[in-house]
PDB file of C-alpha atoms in Angstrom:
ATOM      1  CA  UNK T   1     181.228 169.931  86.344  1.00 93.00           C
ATOM      2  CA  UNK T   2     180.196 169.894  82.683  1.00 95.00           C
ATOM      3  CA  UNK T   3     177.984 172.893  81.866  1.00 95.00           C
ATOM      4  CA  UNK T   4     176.013 173.359  78.659  1.00 94.00           C
ATOM      5  CA  UNK T   5     175.311 176.990  77.687  1.00 93.00           C
ATOM      6  CA  UNK T   6     172.496 177.635  75.204  1.00 91.00           C
ATOM      7  CA  UNK T   7     171.203 180.610  73.245  1.00 90.00           C
ATOM      8  CA  UNK T   8     168.919 181.388  70.331  1.00 86.00           C
ATOM      9  CA  UNK T   9     170.278 183.552  67.505  1.00 76.00           C
ATOM     10  CA  UNK T  10     168.496 183.500  64.156  1.00 65.00           C
ATOM     11  CA  UNK T  11     170.408 186.395  62.600  1.00 56.00           C
ATOM     12  CA  UNK T  12     173.948 186.392  61.245  1.00 52.00           C
ATOM     13  CA  UNK T  13     174.865 188.814  64.000  1.00 51.00           C
ATOM     14  CA  UNK T  14     175.144 187.857  67.633  1.00 60.00           C
ATOM     15  CA  UNK T  15     173.055 189.628  70.220  1.00 69.00           C
ATOM     16  CA  UNK T  16     174.183 190.990  73.562  1.00 75.00           C
ATOM     17  CA  UNK T  17     172.775 187.934  75.343  1.00 81.00           C
ATOM     18  CA  UNK T  18     175.076 185.676  73.329  1.00 80.00           C
ATOM     19  CA  UNK T  19     178.095 187.839  74.064  1.00 80.00           C
ATOM     20  CA  UNK T  20     177.185 187.875  77.750  1.00 85.00           C
ATOM     21  CA  UNK T  21     177.020 184.103  77.573  1.00 89.00           C
ATOM     22  CA  UNK T  22     180.511 183.987  76.109  1.00 85.00           C
ATOM     23  CA  UNK T  23     181.824 186.261  78.860  1.00 83.00           C
ATOM     24  CA  UNK T  24     180.444 183.972  81.553  1.00 89.00           C
ATOM     25  CA  UNK T  25     181.660 180.867  79.704  1.00 88.00           C
ATOM     26  CA  UNK T  26     185.168 182.300  79.612  1.00 85.00           C
ATOM     27  CA  UNK T  27     185.167 182.936  83.358  1.00 87.00           C
ATOM     28  CA  UNK T  28     183.531 179.682  84.435  1.00 91.00           C
ATOM     29  CA  UNK T  29     185.677 177.790  81.939  1.00 89.00           C
ATOM     30  CA  UNK T  30     188.692 178.437  84.135  1.00 91.00           C
ATOM     31  CA  UNK T  31     187.482 175.779  86.559  1.00 94.00           C
ATOM     32  CA  UNK T  32     184.660 173.913  84.791  1.00 93.00           C
ATOM     33  CA  UNK T  33     184.182 172.274  81.378  1.00 93.00           C
ATOM     34  CA  UNK T  34     181.930 174.403  79.167  1.00 93.00           C
ATOM     35  CA  UNK T  35     179.924 173.495  76.069  1.00 92.00           C
ATOM     36  CA  UNK T  36     177.445 175.446  73.955  1.00 89.00           C
ATOM     37  CA  UNK T  37     174.455 174.943  71.688  1.00 88.00           C
ATOM     38  CA  UNK T  38     173.259 177.785  69.459  1.00 86.00           C
ATOM     39  CA  UNK T  39     169.734 177.386  68.083  1.00 86.00           C
ATOM     40  CA  UNK T  40     169.045 179.267  64.865  1.00 78.00           C
ATOM     41  CA  UNK T  41     170.790 179.120  61.548  1.00 64.00           C
ATOM     42  CA  UNK T  42     174.171 177.495  60.964  1.00 54.00           C
ATOM     43  CA  UNK T  43     177.167 179.781  61.202  1.00 56.00           C
ATOM     44  CA  UNK T  44     180.867 179.538  61.754  1.00 49.00           C
ATOM     45  CA  UNK T  45     182.235 178.976  65.221  1.00 47.00           C
ATOM     46  CA  UNK T  46     180.893 181.586  67.624  1.00 53.00           C
ATOM     47  CA  UNK T  47     183.384 181.206  70.408  1.00 54.00           C
ATOM     48  CA  UNK T  48     186.417 179.617  68.685  1.00 50.00           C
ATOM     49  CA  UNK T  49     185.846 176.389  70.629  1.00 49.00           C
ATOM     50  CA  UNK T  50     184.317 174.355  67.821  1.00 46.00           C
ATOM     51  CA  UNK T  51     184.944 171.004  69.539  1.00 55.00           C
ATOM     52  CA  UNK T  52     182.539 172.009  72.304  1.00 73.00           C
ATOM     53  CA  UNK T  53     179.872 173.634  70.118  1.00 75.00           C
ATOM     54  CA  UNK T  54     176.735 172.495  68.339  1.00 79.00           C
ATOM     55  CA  UNK T  55     174.532 174.465  65.964  1.00 77.00           C
ATOM     56  CA  UNK T  56     170.952 173.349  65.470  1.00 79.00           C
ATOM     57  CA  UNK T  57     169.110 174.880  62.523  1.00 75.00           C
ATOM     58  CA  UNK T  58     165.554 175.060  63.848  1.00 72.00           C
ATOM     59  CA  UNK T  59     164.227 175.922  60.389  1.00 72.00           C
ATOM     60  CA  UNK T  60     165.229 172.584  58.872  1.00 71.00           C
ATOM     61  CA  UNK T  61     164.773 170.247  61.845  1.00 72.00           C
ATOM     62  CA  UNK T  62     161.506 168.932  63.235  1.00 80.00           C
ATOM     63  CA  UNK T  63     160.624 168.356  66.874  1.00 78.00           C
ATOM     64  CA  UNK T  64     162.055 164.836  66.990  1.00 84.00           C
ATOM     65  CA  UNK T  65     165.331 165.719  65.276  1.00 85.00           C
ATOM     66  CA  UNK T  66     165.929 168.653  67.626  1.00 85.00           C
ATOM     67  CA  UNK T  67     165.142 166.522  70.676  1.00 86.00           C
ATOM     68  CA  UNK T  68     167.457 163.742  69.516  1.00 88.00           C
ATOM     69  CA  UNK T  69     170.327 166.142  68.821  1.00 88.00           C
ATOM     70  CA  UNK T  70     169.986 167.735  72.256  1.00 89.00           C
ATOM     71  CA  UNK T  71     169.844 164.344  73.974  1.00 90.00           C
ATOM     72  CA  UNK T  72     172.826 163.028  72.056  1.00 90.00           C
ATOM     73  CA  UNK T  73     174.890 166.089  72.958  1.00 91.00           C
ATOM     74  CA  UNK T  74     173.929 165.894  76.641  1.00 91.00           C
ATOM     75  CA  UNK T  75     174.780 162.184  76.842  1.00 91.00           C
ATOM     76  CA  UNK T  76     178.025 162.352  74.851  1.00 91.00           C
ATOM     77  CA  UNK T  77     179.386 165.239  76.942  1.00 91.00           C
ATOM     78  CA  UNK T  78     177.950 164.062  80.277  1.00 93.00           C
ATOM     79  CA  UNK T  79     176.275 167.423  80.919  1.00 93.00           C
ATOM     80  CA  UNK T  80     175.534 168.186  84.577  1.00 94.00           C
ATOM     81  CA  UNK T  81     173.789 171.559  84.141  1.00 94.00           C
ATOM     82  CA  UNK T  82     172.109 173.465  81.302  1.00 95.00           C
ATOM     83  CA  UNK T  83     172.396 177.267  81.504  1.00 96.00           C
ATOM     84  CA  UNK T  84     170.179 179.074  78.976  1.00 95.00           C
ATOM     85  CA  UNK T  85     170.439 182.760  78.109  1.00 93.00           C
ATOM     86  CA  UNK T  86     166.983 183.258  76.620  1.00 92.00           C
ATOM     87  CA  UNK T  87     163.594 181.692  77.201  1.00 92.00           C
ATOM     88  CA  UNK T  88     163.361 180.127  73.723  1.00 90.00           C
ATOM     89  CA  UNK T  89     166.525 178.053  74.037  1.00 90.00           C
ATOM     90  CA  UNK T  90     165.458 177.182  77.600  1.00 92.00           C
ATOM     91  CA  UNK T  91     162.155 175.812  76.312  1.00 90.00           C
ATOM     92  CA  UNK T  92     163.906 173.845  73.563  1.00 86.00           C
ATOM     93  CA  UNK T  93     166.181 172.234  76.125  1.00 86.00           C
ATOM     94  CA  UNK T  94     163.117 170.925  77.928  1.00 82.00           C
ATOM     95  CA  UNK T  95     162.885 168.493  75.024  1.00 76.00           C
ATOM     96  CA  UNK T  96     166.110 166.905  76.225  1.00 67.00           C
ATOM     97  CA  UNK T  97     167.074 164.712  79.125  1.00 71.00           C
ATOM     98  CA  UNK T  98     165.982 165.595  82.650  1.00 81.00           C
ATOM     99  CA  UNK T  99     169.100 167.633  83.376  1.00 89.00           C
ATOM    100  CA  UNK T 100     169.071 170.512  85.931  1.00 92.00           C
ATOM    101  CA  UNK T 101     168.458 173.823  84.189  1.00 94.00           C
ATOM    102  CA  UNK T 102     169.156 177.480  84.915  1.00 95.00           C
ATOM    103  CA  UNK T 103     167.703 180.440  82.979  1.00 96.00           C
ATOM    104  CA  UNK T 104     169.266 183.904  82.826  1.00 95.00           C
ATOM    105  CA  UNK T 105     167.177 186.957  81.957  1.00 94.00           C
ATOM    106  CA  UNK T 106     169.640 189.258  80.203  1.00 89.00           C
ATOM    107  CA  UNK T 107     167.807 192.517  80.842  1.00 86.00           C
ATOM    108  CA  UNK T 108     165.181 194.239  78.727  1.00 83.00           C
ATOM    109  CA  UNK T 109     161.560 195.108  79.580  1.00 86.00           C
ATOM    110  CA  UNK T 110     159.708 192.962  82.091  1.00 92.00           C
ATOM    111  CA  UNK T 111     158.188 190.126  80.051  1.00 91.00           C
ATOM    112  CA  UNK T 112     154.473 189.436  79.652  1.00 88.00           C
ATOM    113  CA  UNK T 113     155.007 185.743  79.022  1.00 89.00           C
ATOM    114  CA  UNK T 114     157.918 183.865  80.518  1.00 94.00           C
ATOM    115  CA  UNK T 115     158.483 180.298  81.667  1.00 92.00           C
ATOM    116  CA  UNK T 116     158.124 179.437  85.324  1.00 93.00           C
ATOM    117  CA  UNK T 117     161.500 178.088  86.367  1.00 94.00           C
ATOM    118  CA  UNK T 118     163.153 176.698  89.453  1.00 94.00           C
ATOM    119  CA  UNK T 119     166.369 178.680  89.055  1.00 96.00           C
ATOM    120  CA  UNK T 120     166.504 182.172  87.500  1.00 97.00           C
ATOM    121  CA  UNK T 121     169.218 184.812  87.405  1.00 96.00           C
ATOM    122  CA  UNK T 122     168.610 188.421  86.360  1.00 95.00           C
ATOM    123  CA  UNK T 123     171.086 190.981  85.110  1.00 92.00           C
ATOM    124  CA  UNK T 124     168.854 193.957  85.974  1.00 90.00           C
ATOM    125  CA  UNK T 125     167.354 195.104  89.267  1.00 93.00           C
ATOM    126  CA  UNK T 126     164.089 195.894  87.465  1.00 93.00           C
ATOM    127  CA  UNK T 127     163.679 192.319  86.221  1.00 95.00           C
ATOM    128  CA  UNK T 128     164.734 190.917  89.596  1.00 96.00           C
ATOM    129  CA  UNK T 129     162.096 192.947  91.439  1.00 97.00           C
ATOM    130  CA  UNK T 130     159.465 192.019  88.852  1.00 97.00           C
ATOM    131  CA  UNK T 131     159.976 188.265  89.134  1.00 97.00           C
ATOM    132  CA  UNK T 132     160.215 188.393  92.939  1.00 96.00           C
ATOM    133  CA  UNK T 133     156.796 190.068  93.045  1.00 96.00           C
ATOM    134  CA  UNK T 134     155.066 187.474  90.843  1.00 95.00           C
ATOM    135  CA  UNK T 135     153.029 184.845  92.676  1.00 94.00           C
ATOM    136  CA  UNK T 136     153.935 182.078  90.240  1.00 93.00           C
ATOM    137  CA  UNK T 137     157.630 182.539  91.035  1.00 96.00           C
ATOM    138  CA  UNK T 138     157.193 182.275  94.809  1.00 94.00           C
ATOM    139  CA  UNK T 139     158.905 178.874  94.831  1.00 94.00           C
ATOM    140  CA  UNK T 140     161.653 179.882  92.393  1.00 96.00           C
ATOM    141  CA  UNK T 141     165.236 180.602  93.371  1.00 97.00           C
ATOM    142  CA  UNK T 142     165.859 184.053  91.873  1.00 97.00           C
ATOM    143  CA  UNK T 143     169.261 185.731  91.909  1.00 96.00           C
ATOM    144  CA  UNK T 144     170.465 189.186  90.900  1.00 95.00           C
ATOM    145  CA  UNK T 145     173.860 189.010  89.201  1.00 90.00           C
ATOM    146  CA  UNK T 146     174.919 192.220  87.477  1.00 81.00           C
ATOM    147  CA  UNK T 147     176.139 191.857  83.916  1.00 74.00           C
ATOM    148  CA  UNK T 148     179.846 192.381  83.344  1.00 75.00           C
ATOM    149  CA  UNK T 149     182.176 193.301  80.524  1.00 75.00           C
ATOM    150  CA  UNK T 150     185.917 192.987  80.094  1.00 78.00           C
ATOM    151  CA  UNK T 151     188.211 195.834  79.190  1.00 83.00           C
ATOM    152  CA  UNK T 152     188.732 195.867  75.433  1.00 85.00           C
ATOM    153  CA  UNK T 153     190.656 197.759  72.784  1.00 91.00           C
ATOM    154  CA  UNK T 154     189.088 199.187  69.656  1.00 92.00           C
ATOM    155  CA  UNK T 155     190.295 198.126  66.217  1.00 93.00           C
ATOM    156  CA  UNK T 156     192.096 201.030  64.591  1.00 93.00           C
ATOM    157  CA  UNK T 157     192.147 199.467  61.124  1.00 95.00           C
ATOM    158  CA  UNK T 158     188.398 198.828  61.125  1.00 94.00           C
ATOM    159  CA  UNK T 159     187.761 202.365  62.315  1.00 96.00           C
ATOM    160  CA  UNK T 160     189.929 203.775  59.520  1.00 96.00           C
ATOM    161  CA  UNK T 161     188.058 201.704  56.936  1.00 95.00           C
ATOM    162  CA  UNK T 162     184.717 202.934  58.247  1.00 96.00           C
ATOM    163  CA  UNK T 163     185.935 206.538  58.360  1.00 96.00           C
ATOM    164  CA  UNK T 164     186.864 206.279  54.694  1.00 95.00           C
ATOM    165  CA  UNK T 165     183.482 204.777  53.844  1.00 95.00           C
ATOM    166  CA  UNK T 166     181.510 207.607  55.480  1.00 95.00           C
ATOM    167  CA  UNK T 167     184.052 210.224  54.362  1.00 94.00           C
ATOM    168  CA  UNK T 168     184.603 211.358  57.924  1.00 95.00           C
ATOM    169  CA  UNK T 169     186.234 214.751  58.436  1.00 92.00           C
ATOM    170  CA  UNK T 170     188.001 215.647  61.708  1.00 92.00           C
ATOM    171  CA  UNK T 171     185.233 218.124  62.566  1.00 90.00           C
ATOM    172  CA  UNK T 172     182.338 215.684  62.007  1.00 92.00           C
ATOM    173  CA  UNK T 173     180.092 214.771  64.921  1.00 93.00           C
ATOM    174  CA  UNK T 174     179.409 211.038  64.784  1.00 95.00           C
ATOM    175  CA  UNK T 175     176.375 209.334  66.320  1.00 96.00           C
ATOM    176  CA  UNK T 176     176.408 205.535  66.572  1.00 96.00           C
ATOM    177  CA  UNK T 177     173.576 203.097  67.186  1.00 95.00           C
ATOM    178  CA  UNK T 178     174.604 199.441  67.379  1.00 91.00           C
ATOM    179  CA  UNK T 179     171.558 197.220  66.903  1.00 89.00           C
ATOM    180  CA  UNK T 180     170.360 194.308  64.843  1.00 86.00           C
ATOM    181  CA  UNK T 181     167.970 195.593  62.192  1.00 91.00           C
ATOM    182  CA  UNK T 182     164.559 194.092  62.864  1.00 89.00           C
ATOM    183  CA  UNK T 183     161.204 194.698  64.503  1.00 88.00           C
ATOM    184  CA  UNK T 184     162.580 194.451  68.031  1.00 83.00           C
ATOM    185  CA  UNK T 185     164.951 197.398  67.546  1.00 88.00           C
ATOM    186  CA  UNK T 186     163.165 199.473  64.906  1.00 93.00           C
ATOM    187  CA  UNK T 187     161.807 201.986  67.451  1.00 93.00           C
ATOM    188  CA  UNK T 188     165.283 202.791  68.765  1.00 93.00           C
ATOM    189  CA  UNK T 189     166.630 203.001  65.207  1.00 95.00           C
ATOM    190  CA  UNK T 190     163.885 205.466  64.273  1.00 96.00           C
ATOM    191  CA  UNK T 191     164.577 207.504  67.411  1.00 96.00           C
ATOM    192  CA  UNK T 192     168.245 207.663  66.431  1.00 96.00           C
ATOM    193  CA  UNK T 193     167.347 208.878  62.943  1.00 96.00           C
ATOM    194  CA  UNK T 194     165.007 211.500  64.431  1.00 95.00           C
ATOM    195  CA  UNK T 195     167.858 212.686  66.643  1.00 94.00           C
ATOM    196  CA  UNK T 196     170.108 213.018  63.599  1.00 94.00           C
ATOM    197  CA  UNK T 197     167.507 215.113  61.770  1.00 94.00           C
ATOM    198  CA  UNK T 198     166.923 217.269  64.854  1.00 92.00           C
ATOM    199  CA  UNK T 199     170.653 217.965  65.223  1.00 89.00           C
ATOM    200  CA  UNK T 200     170.944 218.753  61.523  1.00 88.00           C
ATOM    201  CA  UNK T 201     168.013 221.180  61.587  1.00 86.00           C
ATOM    202  CA  UNK T 202     169.265 222.968  64.681  1.00 84.00           C
ATOM    203  CA  UNK T 203     172.836 223.305  63.470  1.00 78.00           C
ATOM    204  CA  UNK T 204     172.421 224.391  59.855  1.00 74.00           C
ATOM    205  CA  UNK T 205     174.596 227.448  60.383  1.00 68.00           C
ATOM    206  CA  UNK T 206     177.452 225.528  61.984  1.00 73.00           C
ATOM    207  CA  UNK T 207     180.219 224.359  59.693  1.00 67.00           C
ATOM    208  CA  UNK T 208     180.151 220.824  61.028  1.00 77.00           C
ATOM    209  CA  UNK T 209     178.610 217.702  59.546  1.00 89.00           C
ATOM    210  CA  UNK T 210     176.559 215.475  61.826  1.00 92.00           C
ATOM    211  CA  UNK T 211     176.458 211.818  60.794  1.00 95.00           C
ATOM    212  CA  UNK T 212     174.639 208.749  62.096  1.00 97.00           C
ATOM    213  CA  UNK T 213     175.869 205.199  61.730  1.00 97.00           C
ATOM    214  CA  UNK T 214     173.398 202.346  62.242  1.00 96.00           C
ATOM    215  CA  UNK T 215     175.642 199.336  62.770  1.00 94.00           C
ATOM    216  CA  UNK T 216     174.143 195.864  62.905  1.00 89.00           C
ATOM    217  CA  UNK T 217     173.243 192.676  61.098  1.00 86.00           C
ATOM    218  CA  UNK T 218     169.999 192.520  59.134  1.00 88.00           C
ATOM    219  CA  UNK T 219     167.581 190.464  61.211  1.00 84.00           C
ATOM    220  CA  UNK T 220     164.475 191.085  59.111  1.00 88.00           C
ATOM    221  CA  UNK T 221     164.999 192.070  55.489  1.00 91.00           C
ATOM    222  CA  UNK T 222     161.540 193.651  55.137  1.00 94.00           C
ATOM    223  CA  UNK T 223     162.243 196.002  58.059  1.00 94.00           C
ATOM    224  CA  UNK T 224     165.615 196.929  56.593  1.00 94.00           C
ATOM    225  CA  UNK T 225     164.122 197.736  53.188  1.00 95.00           C
ATOM    226  CA  UNK T 226     161.323 199.764  54.766  1.00 95.00           C
ATOM    227  CA  UNK T 227     163.610 201.912  56.916  1.00 95.00           C
ATOM    228  CA  UNK T 228     165.873 202.545  53.907  1.00 94.00           C
ATOM    229  CA  UNK T 229     162.902 203.652  51.806  1.00 94.00           C
ATOM    230  CA  UNK T 230     161.493 205.889  54.545  1.00 94.00           C
ATOM    231  CA  UNK T 231     164.833 207.661  55.002  1.00 95.00           C
ATOM    232  CA  UNK T 232     166.228 207.698  51.472  1.00 91.00           C
ATOM    233  CA  UNK T 233     166.459 211.503  51.516  1.00 92.00           C
ATOM    234  CA  UNK T 234     168.152 211.798  54.920  1.00 93.00           C
ATOM    235  CA  UNK T 235     171.706 213.025  54.514  1.00 92.00           C
ATOM    236  CA  UNK T 236     174.669 211.558  56.377  1.00 95.00           C
ATOM    237  CA  UNK T 237     172.805 208.417  57.426  1.00 96.00           C
ATOM    238  CA  UNK T 238     174.759 205.183  57.017  1.00 97.00           C
ATOM    239  CA  UNK T 239     173.608 201.594  57.485  1.00 96.00           C
ATOM    240  CA  UNK T 240     176.589 199.303  58.022  1.00 95.00           C
ATOM    241  CA  UNK T 241     175.522 195.649  57.899  1.00 93.00           C
ATOM    242  CA  UNK T 242     178.541 193.660  56.676  1.00 91.00           C
ATOM    243  CA  UNK T 243     180.110 190.984  58.877  1.00 86.00           C
ATOM    244  CA  UNK T 244     183.438 192.774  58.732  1.00 89.00           C
ATOM    245  CA  UNK T 245     182.064 195.520  60.976  1.00 91.00           C
ATOM    246  CA  UNK T 246     179.157 193.856  62.801  1.00 88.00           C
ATOM    247  CA  UNK T 247     181.005 190.780  64.089  1.00 80.00           C
ATOM    248  CA  UNK T 248     182.840 192.775  66.780  1.00 80.00           C
ATOM    249  CA  UNK T 249     180.853 196.005  66.751  1.00 86.00           C
ATOM    250  CA  UNK T 250     182.187 197.177  70.108  1.00 88.00           C
ATOM    251  CA  UNK T 251     185.657 197.525  68.596  1.00 91.00           C
ATOM    252  CA  UNK T 252     184.396 200.398  66.422  1.00 93.00           C
ATOM    253  CA  UNK T 253     182.947 202.430  69.300  1.00 95.00           C
ATOM    254  CA  UNK T 254     185.820 204.932  69.222  1.00 95.00           C
ATOM    255  CA  UNK T 255     184.669 206.244  65.843  1.00 96.00           C
ATOM    256  CA  UNK T 256     181.724 207.909  67.580  1.00 95.00           C
ATOM    257  CA  UNK T 257     181.229 210.958  69.784  1.00 95.00           C
ATOM    258  CA  UNK T 258     177.760 209.911  70.941  1.00 95.00           C
ATOM    259  CA  UNK T 259     176.472 206.370  71.467  1.00 95.00           C
ATOM    260  CA  UNK T 260     172.767 205.479  71.452  1.00 95.00           C
ATOM    261  CA  UNK T 261     172.425 202.126  73.143  1.00 87.00           C
ATOM    262  CA  UNK T 262     171.018 199.731  75.680  1.00 83.00           C
ATOM    263  CA  UNK T 263     172.196 196.789  77.716  1.00 80.00           C
ATOM    264  CA  UNK T 264     175.634 195.413  77.007  1.00 80.00           C
ATOM    265  CA  UNK T 265     176.336 197.938  74.235  1.00 83.00           C
ATOM    266  CA  UNK T 266     175.540 200.770  76.647  1.00 86.00           C
ATOM    267  CA  UNK T 267     177.977 199.331  79.203  1.00 84.00           C
ATOM    268  CA  UNK T 268     180.717 198.960  76.604  1.00 87.00           C
ATOM    269  CA  UNK T 269     180.276 202.564  75.471  1.00 89.00           C
ATOM    270  CA  UNK T 270     180.320 203.755  79.080  1.00 89.00           C
ATOM    271  CA  UNK T 271     183.638 201.991  79.608  1.00 89.00           C
ATOM    272  CA  UNK T 272     185.020 204.147  76.776  1.00 90.00           C
ATOM    273  CA  UNK T 273     183.675 207.312  78.448  1.00 91.00           C
ATOM    274  CA  UNK T 274     181.367 208.192  75.563  1.00 93.00           C
ATOM    275  CA  UNK T 275     178.390 210.540  75.680  1.00 94.00           C
ATOM    276  CA  UNK T 276     175.418 208.196  76.079  1.00 95.00           C
ATOM    277  CA  UNK T 277     171.802 208.284  74.981  1.00 95.00           C
ATOM    278  CA  UNK T 278     169.264 205.542  75.716  1.00 91.00           C
ATOM    279  CA  UNK T 279     166.111 204.798  73.690  1.00 90.00           C
ATOM    280  CA  UNK T 280     162.872 205.519  75.552  1.00 87.00           C
ATOM    281  CA  UNK T 281     159.633 203.711  74.925  1.00 83.00           C
ATOM    282  CA  UNK T 282     156.982 205.948  73.349  1.00 86.00           C
ATOM    283  CA  UNK T 283     159.392 208.827  72.741  1.00 92.00           C
ATOM    284  CA  UNK T 284     160.343 210.429  69.433  1.00 94.00           C
ATOM    285  CA  UNK T 285     163.956 210.805  70.526  1.00 94.00           C
ATOM    286  CA  UNK T 286     166.354 208.830  72.737  1.00 93.00           C
TER     287      UNK T 286
END
């Protein structure tokens, strides 16, 4: 079977849904032929399988060009199934040939607006229960398939470089929040910064620096500039946005004592037995 995997990623960084897609591609690719289309802005090969990849820049292509590129890819590679990892790429693939489609909901809050689909998989029990209870999904085939990660090793050289950059001392307590910097994650970033300030205020008499690293690609430049301006006087706060560190952010996890995360990043930190905090909607702190 020839399976086309699709995802939307407008930032230079890759989100957890894209990395989950790669994980599943790697496993299914043992027995099936896998291909991928990334909608967003052009970038270098995501999965090191450039012969089976297509990048469609939705900013510089109109409806007809996008449709034609999808159709051409489906025909040339004799695609039997399209598996999308976000609703936007799923909707774009509706422009293409009448090929069977599957949509995966990769966690997150229960959505207010979401396409009605014939086949849907959910990574989280919460999403699964939500869709099962909706009348408009009564004829849908909905499956709960827990997300998975592989064992991985951290990159000692990258960690050393980052330790030098933040001037890390052996006694420092390091907090780490891995997130793309944009509107979608700004609440959790602000909660992380509030936690840093709380720790600093409560431990003024302790001879130990507490530092926070916000690690992620810049998704929205205006948000990035605003959060920098709002926190210009906060000590020991570091925004790390270069590709060198963000491309494989999980491989830097061992620099931290405490991880603030969600979804796939939370799972990866748990596998390294880190102290974990999770952002909470409406809260000042994680």
